[in-house]
Coordinates of C-alpha atoms in Angstrom, one line a residue:
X79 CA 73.4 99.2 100.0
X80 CA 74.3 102.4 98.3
X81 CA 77.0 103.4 96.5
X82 CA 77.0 106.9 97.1
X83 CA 80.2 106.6 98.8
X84 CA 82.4 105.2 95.8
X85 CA 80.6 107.2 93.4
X86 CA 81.8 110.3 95.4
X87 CA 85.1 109.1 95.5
X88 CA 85.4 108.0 91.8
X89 CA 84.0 111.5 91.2
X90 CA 87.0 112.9 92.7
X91 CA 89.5 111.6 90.8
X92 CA 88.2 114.2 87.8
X93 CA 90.0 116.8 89.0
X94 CA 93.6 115.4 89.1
X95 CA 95.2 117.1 86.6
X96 CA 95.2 116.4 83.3
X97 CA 91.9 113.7 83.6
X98 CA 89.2 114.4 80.8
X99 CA 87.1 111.6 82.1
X100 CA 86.5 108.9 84.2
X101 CA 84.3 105.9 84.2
X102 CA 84.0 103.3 87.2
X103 CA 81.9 100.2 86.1
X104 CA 81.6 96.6 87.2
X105 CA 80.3 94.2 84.3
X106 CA 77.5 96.3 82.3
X107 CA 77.3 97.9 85.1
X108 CA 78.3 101.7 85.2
X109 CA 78.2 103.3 88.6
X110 CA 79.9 106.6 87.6
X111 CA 80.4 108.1 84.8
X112 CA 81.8 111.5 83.3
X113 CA 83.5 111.1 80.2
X114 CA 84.2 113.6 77.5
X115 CA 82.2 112.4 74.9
X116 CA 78.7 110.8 74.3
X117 CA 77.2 108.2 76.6
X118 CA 77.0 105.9 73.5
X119 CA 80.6 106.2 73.3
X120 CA 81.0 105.5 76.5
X121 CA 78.7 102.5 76.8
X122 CA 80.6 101.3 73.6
X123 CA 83.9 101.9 75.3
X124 CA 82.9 100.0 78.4
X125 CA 82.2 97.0 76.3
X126 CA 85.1 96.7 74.1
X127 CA 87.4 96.7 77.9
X128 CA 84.9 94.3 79.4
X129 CA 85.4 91.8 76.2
X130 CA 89.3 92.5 76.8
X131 CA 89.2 91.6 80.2
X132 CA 86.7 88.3 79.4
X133 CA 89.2 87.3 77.1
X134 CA 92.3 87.4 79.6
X135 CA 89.8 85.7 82.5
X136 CA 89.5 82.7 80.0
X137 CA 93.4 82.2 79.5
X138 CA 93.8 82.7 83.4
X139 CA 95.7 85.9 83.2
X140 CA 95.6 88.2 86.5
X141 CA 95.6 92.1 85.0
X142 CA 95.5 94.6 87.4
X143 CA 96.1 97.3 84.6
X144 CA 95.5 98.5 81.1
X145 CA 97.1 101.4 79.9
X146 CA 96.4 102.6 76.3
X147 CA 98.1 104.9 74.5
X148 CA 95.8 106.7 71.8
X149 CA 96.2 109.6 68.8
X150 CA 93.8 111.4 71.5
X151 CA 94.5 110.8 74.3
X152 CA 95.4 107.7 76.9
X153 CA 93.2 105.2 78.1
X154 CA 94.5 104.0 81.6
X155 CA 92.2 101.2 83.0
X156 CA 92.9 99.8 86.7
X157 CA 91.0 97.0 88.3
X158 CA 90.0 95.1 91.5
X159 CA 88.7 91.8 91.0
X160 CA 85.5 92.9 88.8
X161 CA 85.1 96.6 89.2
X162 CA 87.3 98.5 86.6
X163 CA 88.2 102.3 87.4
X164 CA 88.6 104.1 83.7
X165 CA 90.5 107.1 82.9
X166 CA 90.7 109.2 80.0
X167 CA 94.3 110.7 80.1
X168 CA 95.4 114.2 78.0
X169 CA 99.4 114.9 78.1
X170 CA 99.5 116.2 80.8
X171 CA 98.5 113.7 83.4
X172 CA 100.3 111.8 85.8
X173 CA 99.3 108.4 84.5
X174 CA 101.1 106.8 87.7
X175 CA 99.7 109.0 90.2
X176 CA 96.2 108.2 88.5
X177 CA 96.6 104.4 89.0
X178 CA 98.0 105.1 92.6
X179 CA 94.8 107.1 93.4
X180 CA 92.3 104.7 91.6
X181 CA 93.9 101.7 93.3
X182 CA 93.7 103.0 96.8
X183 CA 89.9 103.9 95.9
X184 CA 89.3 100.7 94.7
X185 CA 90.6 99.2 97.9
X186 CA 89.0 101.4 100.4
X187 CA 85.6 100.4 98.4
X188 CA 85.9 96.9 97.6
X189 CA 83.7 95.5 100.2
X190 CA 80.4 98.1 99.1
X191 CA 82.0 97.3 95.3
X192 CA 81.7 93.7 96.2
X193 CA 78.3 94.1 96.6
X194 CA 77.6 96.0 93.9
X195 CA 75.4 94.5 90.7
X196 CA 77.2 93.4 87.6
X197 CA 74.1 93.8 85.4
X198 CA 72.7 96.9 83.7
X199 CA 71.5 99.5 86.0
X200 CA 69.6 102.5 86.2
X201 CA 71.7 105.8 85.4
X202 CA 73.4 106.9 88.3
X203 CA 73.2 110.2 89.4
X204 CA 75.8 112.0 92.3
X205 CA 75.0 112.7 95.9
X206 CA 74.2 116.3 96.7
X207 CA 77.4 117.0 98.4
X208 CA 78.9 120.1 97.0
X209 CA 80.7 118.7 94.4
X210 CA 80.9 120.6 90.7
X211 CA 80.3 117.8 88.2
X212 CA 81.1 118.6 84.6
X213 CA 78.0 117.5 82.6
X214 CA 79.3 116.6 79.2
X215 CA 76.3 115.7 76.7
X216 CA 78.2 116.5 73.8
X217 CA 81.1 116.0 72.1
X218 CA 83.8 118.8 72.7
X219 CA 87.3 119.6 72.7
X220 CA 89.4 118.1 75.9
X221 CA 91.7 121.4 75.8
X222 CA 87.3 123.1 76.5
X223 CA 86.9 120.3 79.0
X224 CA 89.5 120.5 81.3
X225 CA 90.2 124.2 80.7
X226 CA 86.8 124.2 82.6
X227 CA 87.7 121.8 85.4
X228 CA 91.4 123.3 86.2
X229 CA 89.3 126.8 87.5
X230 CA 86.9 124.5 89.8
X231 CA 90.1 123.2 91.9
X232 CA 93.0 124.0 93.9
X233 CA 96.1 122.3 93.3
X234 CA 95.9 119.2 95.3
X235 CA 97.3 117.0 92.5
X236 CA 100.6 118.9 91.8
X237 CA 100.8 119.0 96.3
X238 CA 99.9 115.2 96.5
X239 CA 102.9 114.7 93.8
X240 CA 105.2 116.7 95.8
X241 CA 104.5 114.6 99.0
X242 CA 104.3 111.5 96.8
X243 CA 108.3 112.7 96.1
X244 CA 109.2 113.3 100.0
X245 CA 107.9 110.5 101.3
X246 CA 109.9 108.5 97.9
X247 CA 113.2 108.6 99.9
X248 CA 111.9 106.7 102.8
X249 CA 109.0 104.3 101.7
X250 CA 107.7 102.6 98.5
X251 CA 104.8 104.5 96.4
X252 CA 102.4 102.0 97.2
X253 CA 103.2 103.2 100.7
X254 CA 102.9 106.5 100.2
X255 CA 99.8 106.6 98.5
X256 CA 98.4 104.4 101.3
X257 CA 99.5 106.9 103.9
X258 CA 98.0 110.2 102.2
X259 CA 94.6 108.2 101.8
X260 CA 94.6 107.3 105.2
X261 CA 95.3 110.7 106.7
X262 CA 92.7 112.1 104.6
X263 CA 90.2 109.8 106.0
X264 CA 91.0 110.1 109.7
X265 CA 90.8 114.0 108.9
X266 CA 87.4 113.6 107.7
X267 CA 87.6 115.2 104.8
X268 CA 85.5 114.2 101.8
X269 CA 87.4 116.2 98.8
X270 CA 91.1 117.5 99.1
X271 CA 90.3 119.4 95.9
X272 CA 88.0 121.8 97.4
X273 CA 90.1 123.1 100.4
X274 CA 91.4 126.3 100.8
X275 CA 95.4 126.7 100.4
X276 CA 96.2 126.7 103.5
X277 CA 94.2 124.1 104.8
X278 CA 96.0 121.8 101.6
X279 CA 99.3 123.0 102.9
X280 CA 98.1 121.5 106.3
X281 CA 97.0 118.0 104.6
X282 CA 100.4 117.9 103.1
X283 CA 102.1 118.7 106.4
X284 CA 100.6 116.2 108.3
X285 CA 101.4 113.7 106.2
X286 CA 104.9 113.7 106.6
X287 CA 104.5 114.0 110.6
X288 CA 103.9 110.7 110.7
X289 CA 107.1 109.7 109.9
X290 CA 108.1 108.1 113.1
X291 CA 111.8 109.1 113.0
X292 CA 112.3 112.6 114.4
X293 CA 115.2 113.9 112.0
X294 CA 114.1 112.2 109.3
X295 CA 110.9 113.9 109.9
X296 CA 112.4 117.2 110.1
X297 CA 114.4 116.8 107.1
X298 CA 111.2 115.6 105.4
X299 CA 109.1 118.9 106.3
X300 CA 111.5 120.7 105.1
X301 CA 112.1 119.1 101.6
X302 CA 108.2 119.4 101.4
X303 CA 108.2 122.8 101.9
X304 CA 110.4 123.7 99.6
X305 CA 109.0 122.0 97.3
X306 CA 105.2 124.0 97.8
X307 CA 107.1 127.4 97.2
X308 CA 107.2 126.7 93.7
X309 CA 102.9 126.2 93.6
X310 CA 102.7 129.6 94.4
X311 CA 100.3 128.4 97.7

């Protein structure tokens, strides 16, 4: 089965802001992978978090996440049963909305993930589907790195967070997160980052007109879109 669909996704989650890298991987296996350094580094890295993990499996300990905090950086690690969603964080990530996004990635792909080998794998390589990937073969600053990303992207993340905060006052985050997911996916569309402003406004929109109640819905839309006048869409 392929696992073009997760790889997309996983992909994706590059361009919230404030992500230098990502790496999904299950065992020694690394589906996807675009991390700001070497690929020796990164294989390296995978294996110190896969002996971590080990280690907690053998005293019966559940985690669900790691989250790192390095001179460079953070190291924010979130997990569904074997496969492990990596992210390198700078300052200026979101390190909740990250784990929100990875875990409702995670869970929309755990069946294909399921399937998925745990043993070294070929390299993978992205589907063909318009997406910019930032090939990184050397070492380089992360202020270069996402300098370069943040001109690829409109500003989905900083909208999503400004849902995220409407919807706050009337569901839980887990909620929240579940519900923009979900109305991405019935709208068909296969990368928020990539639409125009207006359409993002839209996304956001209908969003909170699935509030059921009608006042509270109004009130919502409104919050919401007085929120977007300060991201200049």
């Amino acid at each position: 089965m392929s696992l073009n669909p997760v790889i997309t996704s996983a992909a994706s989650l590059q361009r919230l802001e404030g992500v230098a890298g990502v790496m999904l991987f299950k065992g020694r296996n690394t589906i996807h992978r675009q991390m700001p350094f070497s690929d020796t580094r990164a294989d390296n890295l995978r294996e110190i978090i896969t002996q971590m993990l080990e280690g907690y499996r053998q005293v019966r300990r559940n985690i669900h996440q790691i989250y790192l905090e390095l001179d460079g950086g953070v190291l924010l690690a979130v997990l569904n049963d074997e496969a492990v969603m990596l992210f390198f964080l700078t300052s200026r990530a979101d390190p909740d909305l990250a784990a929100s996004a990875a875990s409702v990635m995670l869970n929309d792909h755990a069946a294909l993930l399921k399937t998925a080998s745990a043993e070294e794998q070929p390299a993978p390589k992205l589907p063909e589907d318009g997406i910019e990937e930032l090939v990184v073969t050397s070492p380089r600053a992360l202020s270069q790195l996402t300098d370069k990303a943040e001109t690829t992207v409109n500003q989905w993340g900083a909208v999503r967070q400004c849902v995220e905060g409407v919807l706050g006052k009337v569901m839980g985050r887990a909620q929240a997160a579940n519900l923009i997911q979900r109305t991405i996916t019935e709208a068909k569309i296969s990368d928020p980052y990539r639409l125009t402003s207006t359409a993002v406004r839209k996304l956001a929109a209908s969003v909170i007109e699935q509030v059921p109640n009608t006042s509270k819905r109004r009130q919502l839309l409104g919050e919401l879109e007085a929120s977007l006048e300060h991201l200049d869409l």
